[in-house]
Amino acid sequence: MSEENPTPEKPMLRVVRGTPDDAELAALTTVLAAAGASNPAGEAKQRRSRWADRAALLRKPLHPGPGAWRASGMPR
């Protein structure tokens, strides 16, 4: 048998001002649920290692001029 909770639970959302309709409350609930699910339990985002970074494969543009040949082979 299930026991009833003698103390009422606090509502998750509370409207402070205005009278939103059902569609507006559903949209707000959806946005808040998605925001909470994107980073569960406050976990930090995992950073991608420099070895796996595909942007490192892109070459920086070469600029013609004095010393350009030297700068083309040196990292910036």
Short mmCIF file of C-alpha atoms in Angstrom, two decimals:
data_model
loop_
_atom_site.label_atom_id
_atom_site.label_comp_id
_atom_site.label_asym_id
_atom_site.label_seq_id
_atom_site.Cartn_x
_atom_site.Cartn_y
_atom_site.Cartn_z
CA MET A 1 0.00 0.00 0.00
CA SER A 2 1.20 3.50 -0.69
CA GLU A 3 1.37 5.99 2.13
CA GLU A 4 0.27 9.52 1.54
CA ASN A 5 2.79 12.22 2.27
CA PRO A 6 1.44 14.25 5.22
CA THR A 7 3.36 17.41 4.20
CA PRO A 8 2.50 18.94 0.83
CA GLU A 9 5.38 19.25 -1.64
CA LYS A 10 6.53 22.68 -2.73
CA PRO A 11 5.64 23.55 -6.33
CA MET A 12 8.53 23.56 -8.79
CA LEU A 13 7.34 26.77 -10.49
CA ARG A 14 5.32 29.63 -9.11
CA VAL A 15 3.70 32.44 -11.10
CA VAL A 16 4.41 35.72 -9.34
CA ARG A 17 2.82 38.17 -11.73
CA GLY A 18 0.39 37.86 -14.62
CA THR A 19 -1.87 35.06 -15.75
CA PRO A 20 -0.08 32.79 -18.23
CA ASP A 21 -2.14 30.30 -20.19
CA ASP A 22 -1.38 26.59 -20.45
CA ALA A 23 0.76 26.99 -23.60
CA GLU A 24 2.98 29.64 -21.99
CA LEU A 25 3.49 27.52 -18.87
CA ALA A 26 4.31 24.49 -21.03
CA ALA A 27 6.88 26.52 -23.01
CA LEU A 28 8.49 27.83 -19.81
CA THR A 29 8.63 24.35 -18.29
CA THR A 30 10.20 22.95 -21.47
CA VAL A 31 12.89 25.65 -21.56
CA LEU A 32 13.78 25.19 -17.89
CA ALA A 33 13.87 21.40 -18.21
CA ALA A 34 16.17 21.63 -21.25
CA ALA A 35 18.46 24.08 -19.46
CA GLY A 36 18.69 21.78 -16.46
CA ALA A 37 19.33 18.69 -18.56
CA SER A 38 22.15 20.26 -20.58
CA ASN A 39 24.51 20.29 -17.59
CA PRO A 40 23.35 17.64 -15.11
CA ALA A 41 24.49 17.98 -11.51
CA GLY A 42 26.68 20.98 -12.32
CA GLU A 43 29.33 18.88 -14.05
CA ALA A 44 32.03 20.82 -15.84
CA LYS A 45 32.24 20.57 -19.61
CA GLN A 46 34.90 18.24 -20.84
CA ARG A 47 37.54 20.05 -22.82
CA ARG A 48 38.74 18.59 -26.08
CA SER A 49 42.43 17.83 -26.17
CA ARG A 50 44.68 19.74 -28.54
CA TRP A 51 45.46 16.45 -30.32
CA ALA A 52 41.80 15.98 -31.24
CA ASP A 53 41.23 19.61 -32.23
CA ARG A 54 40.51 19.67 -35.98
CA ALA A 55 41.03 23.45 -36.13
CA ALA A 56 44.74 22.89 -35.59
CA LEU A 57 44.88 21.28 -39.04
CA LEU A 58 43.88 24.54 -40.71
CA ARG A 59 46.81 26.63 -41.85
CA LYS A 60 46.92 30.32 -41.01
CA PRO A 61 46.97 32.67 -44.03
CA LEU A 62 50.34 33.69 -45.39
CA HIS A 63 51.03 37.39 -45.79
CA PRO A 64 53.57 38.40 -48.44
CA GLY A 65 56.28 40.83 -47.49
CA PRO A 66 59.68 41.05 -45.87
CA GLY A 67 60.34 38.06 -43.63
CA ALA A 68 57.20 36.22 -44.79
CA TRP A 69 59.20 33.10 -45.67
CA ARG A 70 60.47 32.93 -42.08
CA ALA A 71 57.02 33.47 -40.56
CA SER A 72 55.51 30.76 -42.78
CA GLY A 73 57.37 28.01 -40.95
CA MET A 74 57.08 29.33 -37.40
CA PRO A 75 54.04 28.91 -35.22
CA ARG A 76 52.31 32.05 -34.03
#
